[in-house]
CSV table of N, CA and C in Angstrom, one decimal:
chain,number,residue,atom,x,y,z
A,1169,MET,N,34.6,7.1,36.8
A,1169,MET,CA,35.1,6.9,38.1
A,1169,MET,C,36.4,7.9,38.2
A,1170,ARG,N,36.3,8.6,39.2
A,1170,ARG,CA,37.1,9.5,39.7
A,1170,ARG,C,38.7,8.9,40.2
A,1171,GLY,N,39.5,9.8,39.9
A,1171,GLY,CA,41.0,9.4,40.3
A,1171,GLY,C,41.1,9.7,41.8
A,1172,SER,N,42.2,9.2,42.2
A,1172,SER,CA,42.8,9.5,43.6
A,1172,SER,C,43.1,10.9,43.7
A,1173,LYS,N,43.3,11.5,45.0
A,1173,LYS,CA,43.5,12.9,44.9
A,1173,LYS,C,44.9,13.0,45.0
A,1174,PRO,N,45.0,14.1,44.2
A,1174,PRO,CA,46.7,14.5,43.7
A,1174,PRO,C,47.4,14.9,45.1
A,1175,THR,N,48.7,14.4,45.1
A,1175,THR,CA,49.6,14.8,46.3
A,1175,THR,C,49.8,15.8,46.4
A,1176,PRO,N,49.6,16.3,47.7
A,1176,PRO,CA,49.9,18.0,47.9
A,1176,PRO,C,51.3,18.2,47.6
A,1177,ILE,N,51.4,19.6,47.0
A,1177,ILE,CA,52.7,19.9,46.6
A,1177,ILE,C,52.9,21.1,47.7
A,1178,VAL,N,53.9,21.2,48.4
A,1178,VAL,CA,54.4,22.0,49.4
A,1178,VAL,C,55.7,22.8,49.0
A,1179,LEU,N,55.9,24.0,48.8
A,1179,LEU,CA,56.8,24.7,48.4
A,1179,LEU,C,57.4,25.5,49.6
A,1180,SER,N,58.7,25.8,49.6
A,1180,SER,CA,59.2,26.6,50.9
A,1180,SER,C,59.3,28.0,50.2
A,1181,ASP,N,59.6,28.7,51.0
A,1181,ASP,CA,59.4,30.4,50.4
A,1181,ASP,C,60.7,30.5,49.5
A,1182,ARG,N,61.9,29.8,49.6
A,1182,ARG,CA,62.8,29.9,48.5
A,1182,ARG,C,62.5,29.3,47.1
A,1183,GLN,N,61.9,28.2,47.4
A,1183,GLN,CA,61.3,27.2,46.2
A,1183,GLN,C,60.4,28.3,45.3
A,1184,GLN,N,59.4,28.7,46.2
A,1184,GLN,CA,58.4,29.7,45.4
A,1184,GLN,C,59.1,30.7,44.7
A,1185,SER,N,60.1,31.5,45.6
A,1185,SER,CA,60.7,32.6,44.9
A,1185,SER,C,61.5,32.4,43.6
A,1186,ILE,N,62.2,31.3,43.6
A,1186,ILE,CA,62.9,30.8,42.3
A,1186,ILE,C,62.0,30.3,41.3
A,1187,LEU,N,60.8,29.8,41.4
A,1187,LEU,CA,59.7,29.5,40.5
A,1187,LEU,C,59.3,31.0,39.9
A,1188,ASN,N,59.0,31.8,40.8
A,1188,ASN,CA,58.6,33.1,40.3
A,1188,ASN,C,59.5,33.9,39.6
A,1189,GLN,N,60.8,33.7,39.8
A,1189,GLN,CA,61.7,34.4,38.7
A,1189,GLN,C,62.0,33.7,37.7
A,1190,ILE,N,61.6,32.2,37.5
A,1190,ILE,CA,61.6,31.7,36.2
A,1190,ILE,C,60.5,32.3,35.4
A,1191,LEU,N,59.3,32.6,36.2
A,1191,LEU,CA,58.2,33.0,35.4
A,1191,LEU,C,58.5,34.4,35.0
A,1192,LYS,N,59.4,35.3,35.5
A,1192,LYS,CA,59.5,36.7,35.3
A,1192,LYS,C,60.8,36.8,34.1
A,1193,ARG,N,61.7,35.9,33.9
A,1193,ARG,CA,62.8,36.0,33.2
A,1193,ARG,C,62.0,35.7,31.8
A,1194,HIS,N,62.7,36.7,30.9
A,1194,HIS,CA,62.4,36.6,29.6
A,1194,HIS,C,63.0,35.7,28.7
A,1195,SER,N,64.0,35.0,29.2
A,1195,SER,CA,64.9,33.9,28.7
A,1195,SER,C,64.1,32.6,28.9
A,1196,SER,N,63.4,32.5,30.0
A,1196,SER,CA,62.8,31.2,30.1
A,1196,SER,C,62.0,30.6,28.9
A,1197,SER,N,62.0,29.2,28.5
A,1197,SER,CA,61.3,28.9,27.4
A,1197,SER,C,59.8,28.5,28.0
A,1198,GLN,N,59.2,28.5,26.9
A,1198,GLN,CA,57.6,28.4,27.2
A,1198,GLN,C,57.1,27.3,28.1
A,1199,GLN,N,57.8,26.1,27.9
A,1199,GLN,CA,57.7,24.8,28.5
A,1199,GLN,C,58.0,24.9,30.0
A,1200,GLN,N,59.2,25.7,30.3
A,1200,GLN,CA,59.5,26.0,31.5
A,1200,GLN,C,58.6,26.8,32.2
A,1201,VAL,N,57.8,27.9,31.6
A,1201,VAL,CA,57.1,28.7,32.1
A,1201,VAL,C,55.7,27.9,32.3
A,1202,GLN,N,55.4,27.1,31.4
A,1202,GLN,CA,54.0,26.1,31.6
A,1202,GLN,C,54.4,25.2,32.8
A,1203,ARG,N,55.4,24.8,33.0
A,1203,ARG,CA,55.6,23.9,34.0
A,1203,ARG,C,55.6,24.6,35.5
A,1204,VAL,N,56.2,25.8,35.4
A,1204,VAL,CA,56.0,26.4,36.7
A,1204,VAL,C,54.7,26.9,36.9
A,1205,LYS,N,53.9,27.3,36.0
A,1205,LYS,CA,52.6,27.7,36.3
A,1205,LYS,C,51.9,26.7,37.0
A,1206,MET,N,52.2,25.2,36.4
A,1206,MET,CA,51.3,24.1,36.9
A,1206,MET,C,51.7,23.9,38.2
A,1207,ILE,N,52.9,24.0,38.6
A,1207,ILE,CA,53.4,23.6,39.8
A,1207,ILE,C,52.9,24.6,40.9
A,1208,LEU,N,53.2,26.0,40.7
A,1208,LEU,CA,52.3,26.9,41.4
A,1208,LEU,C,51.0,27.0,41.7
A,1209,THR,N,50.3,26.4,40.7
A,1209,THR,CA,48.8,26.2,40.7
A,1209,THR,C,48.4,24.9,41.6
A,1210,MET,N,49.0,24.2,41.3
A,1210,MET,CA,48.8,22.9,42.0
A,1210,MET,C,49.4,23.0,43.7
A,1211,ALA,N,50.4,23.9,43.9
A,1211,ALA,CA,50.8,24.1,45.1
A,1211,ALA,C,49.8,25.0,45.7
A,1212,SER,N,48.9,25.7,45.2
A,1212,SER,CA,48.0,26.7,46.0
A,1212,SER,C,46.7,25.6,46.3
A,1213,GLY,N,46.6,24.5,46.2
A,1213,GLY,CA,45.8,23.3,46.5
A,1213,GLY,C,44.9,22.9,45.7
A,1214,LEU,N,44.6,23.4,44.3
A,1214,LEU,CA,43.8,23.0,43.3
A,1214,LEU,C,44.0,21.5,42.9
A,1215,ASN,N,42.9,20.8,42.4
A,1215,ASN,CA,43.2,19.4,41.9
A,1215,ASN,C,43.7,19.5,40.4
A,1216,ASN,N,43.9,18.4,40.1
A,1216,ASN,CA,44.3,18.1,38.6
A,1216,ASN,C,43.2,18.9,37.4
A,1217,GLN,N,42.1,18.6,37.7
A,1217,GLN,CA,41.3,19.2,36.7
A,1217,GLN,C,41.2,20.7,36.8
A,1218,GLN,N,41.2,21.5,38.0
A,1218,GLN,CA,41.0,22.8,38.3
A,1218,GLN,C,42.3,23.2,37.6
A,1219,THR,N,43.6,22.5,38.0
A,1219,THR,CA,44.8,23.2,37.3
A,1219,THR,C,44.9,23.3,35.8
A,1220,ALA,N,44.4,21.9,35.4
A,1220,ALA,CA,44.2,22.1,33.7
A,1220,ALA,C,43.5,23.4,33.4
A,1221,SER,N,42.2,23.6,33.9
A,1221,SER,CA,41.4,24.6,33.2
A,1221,SER,C,42.1,25.8,33.7
A,1222,ARG,N,42.9,26.1,34.7
A,1222,ARG,CA,43.4,27.6,35.0
A,1222,ARG,C,44.5,27.8,34.1
A,1223,CYS,N,45.2,26.3,34.0
A,1223,CYS,CA,46.5,27.0,33.2
A,1223,CYS,C,46.5,26.4,31.5
A,1224,LEU,N,45.2,26.3,31.3
A,1224,LEU,CA,44.8,26.0,29.8
A,1224,LEU,C,45.4,24.9,29.1
A,1225,PHE,N,45.7,24.0,29.8
A,1225,PHE,CA,46.1,22.6,29.2
A,1225,PHE,C,45.2,21.3,29.4
A,1226,ASN,N,45.6,20.3,29.0
A,1226,ASN,CA,44.9,19.0,29.0
A,1226,ASN,C,44.9,18.2,30.5
A,1227,ARG,N,43.9,17.9,31.1
A,1227,ARG,CA,44.0,17.4,32.4
A,1227,ARG,C,45.0,15.9,32.4
A,1228,SER,N,45.2,15.3,31.4
A,1228,SER,CA,46.3,14.4,31.4
A,1228,SER,C,47.8,14.9,31.7
A,1229,LEU,N,47.9,16.0,31.3
A,1229,LEU,CA,49.4,16.8,31.5
A,1229,LEU,C,49.5,17.3,32.9
A,1230,ALA,N,48.2,17.3,33.4
A,1230,ALA,CA,48.4,17.6,35.0
A,1230,ALA,C,48.7,16.6,36.0
A,1231,LEU,N,48.7,15.4,35.5
A,1231,LEU,CA,48.7,14.0,36.1
A,1231,LEU,C,50.2,13.6,35.9
A,1232,LEU,N,51.1,14.2,35.2
A,1232,LEU,CA,52.4,13.9,35.3
A,1232,LEU,C,53.1,14.4,36.2
């Protein structure tokens, strides 16, 4: 059985800029970087399975 379609994530330019800054900082934790990558990937319109594949983590994490 397929799950429901994920809620679209819409980021403002400012939000996207802040997330990109977190990615570039050397002081960002790996957990922060992983979450930011997940948010940016999902905001690009991919579903949970595609996001998990692209970000190299389990699909259940993308559901959170």
